[in-house]
Amino acid sequence: MEVTAGTVEIITCAILILVSLIGNTILIYCTWKCITRHLPTSFALIFSLAVVHLARNLVVNVMSIVFNSGVVVDSPTCKVGKFTAAVTTTLAVWFTLYLAVLYCVKLYRVVHPLNMAPEKKWRRHHLFAVFVLWAAGIAVCCPVLVFGEKAAHVVAENATQSQYDSLLYTECLVNYSSQQVALFYGKIFLVIVDLLPLAVLVLVSFRVVLLLWEHKKATYGDIWIGSDATEDEVLRASKLVIFLMFLVTLLWVSHFILVYFLTDLSSYYFIPAVLTVLFSGYSALSPYLLVLINYKVRVQLRSLKSFCCPDFKKSVLPDVKKSVSESAITVASPDT
């Protein structure tokens, strides 16, 4: 049996949805169990990223499966699909950058300790900033929701149809009211709101690498006397942030380049599947890194494992007790 482009894309979307659903559901559950009256900034960012990733897969990729199954889409469906794709991409980049900046500041405080305790009021400002990012991301992508519509396919009588249909790239388009709006908003502004934060994210990651190297040199110079749970937590999270930077940057740039040359590559049947992997790869893989950033989330994950797999309960409980004891040590240090 010949495998068609639609079948390949359906299988790809199904795998990405399954991987993302498992990872983000676990991440949301563990983060929600850790939330108390004082919501740390890292929890708000991790929770927001998980919600964005779920929306990306459960809306866009499910719609792609439905489209490739033979269901005809209409303009409202295209509006929702294009808007969700745009807003989840933008918010994923912004929240990842915010998370990187947060742990870069934390790492700087580890390497260069402050003379006084940080002010707790900053937590409110951070949470307000997270809310502003949600509102700004939705507002920025609203024109996509307005101008998105189903493409009108016009095929000449003597022409052969060699282009493989894809929901986001050929079936659903964004037809702006004028060429100026299409140029300045669709081709310049929307690219800048993603590309500029990615560039800043790369710079922040370089700063994190330099701070890690500085911390390593200081440790070998016997300046640091031991290490506590807070330092270990920040160091581990900073290293994971670097992996997140590589993942989101490489996938975004590869996706952008492929879409730019889509006209020349649309005759290859595997292109829709490749675009799907590049588009949703970050939302499927990043939850398994985000769940390792905060020790409280890891404690909840181990508790979930012990509940689902009683055979491993004895081996898991000592680690949980150890993490709980570490949390008792770090309770005095506020989360910025």
mmCIF file of N, CA and C in Angstrom, residues 8 29 43 82 88 104 108 116 162 183 241 292 310 317:
data_model
loop_
_atom_site.group_PDB
_atom_site.id
_atom_site.type_symbol
_atom_site.label_atom_id
_atom_site.label_comp_id
_atom_site.label_asym_id
_atom_site.label_seq_id
_atom_site.Cartn_x
_atom_site.Cartn_y
_atom_site.Cartn_z
ATOM 1 N N VAL A 8 1.331 10.294 6.136
ATOM 2 C CA VAL A 8 2.563 10.593 6.865
ATOM 3 C C VAL A 8 2.346 11.743 7.848
ATOM 4 N N TYR A 29 0.171 18.936 36.055
ATOM 5 C CA TYR A 29 -0.252 18.299 37.312
ATOM 6 C C TYR A 29 0.760 18.547 38.423
ATOM 7 N N PHE A 43 7.169 28.844 38.702
ATOM 8 C CA PHE A 43 5.976 28.014 38.533
ATOM 9 C C PHE A 43 5.021 28.636 37.522
ATOM 10 N N LYS A 82 -4.777 29.387 12.208
ATOM 11 C CA LYS A 82 -3.688 30.329 11.982
ATOM 12 C C LYS A 82 -3.414 31.172 13.228
ATOM 13 N N THR A 88 0.706 30.777 19.872
ATOM 14 C CA THR A 88 1.460 29.803 20.658
ATOM 15 C C THR A 88 2.954 29.869 20.343
ATOM 16 N N CYS A 104 19.092 33.328 34.874
ATOM 17 C CA CYS A 104 20.361 34.037 34.698
ATOM 18 C C CYS A 104 20.590 34.983 35.876
ATOM 19 N N TYR A 108 23.483 34.670 38.699
ATOM 20 C CA TYR A 108 24.359 35.798 39.017
ATOM 21 C C TYR A 108 24.412 36.029 40.520
ATOM 22 N N MET A 116 22.486 42.039 50.860
ATOM 23 C CA MET A 116 21.210 42.038 51.579
ATOM 24 C C MET A 116 20.244 41.098 50.871
ATOM 25 N N SER A 162 0.950 19.293 -8.390
ATOM 26 C CA SER A 162 2.087 18.605 -7.784
ATOM 27 C C SER A 162 2.334 19.036 -6.354
ATOM 28 N N LEU A 183 3.079 43.460 4.201
ATOM 29 C CA LEU A 183 4.535 43.608 4.274
ATOM 30 C C LEU A 183 4.988 43.955 5.688
ATOM 31 N N VAL A 241 18.210 25.494 30.915
ATOM 32 C CA VAL A 241 17.804 26.647 30.114
ATOM 33 C C VAL A 241 18.618 26.726 28.826
ATOM 34 N N LEU A 292 12.219 19.088 35.088
ATOM 35 C CA LEU A 292 13.435 18.882 35.884
ATOM 36 C C LEU A 292 13.993 20.178 36.463
ATOM 37 N N PRO A 310 3.898 1.044 42.311
ATOM 38 C CA PRO A 310 4.206 0.727 43.711
ATOM 39 C C PRO A 310 5.482 -0.080 43.880
ATOM 40 N N LEU A 317 11.071 6.662 47.724
ATOM 41 C CA LEU A 317 10.797 7.408 48.937
ATOM 42 C C LEU A 317 12.031 8.049 49.568
#
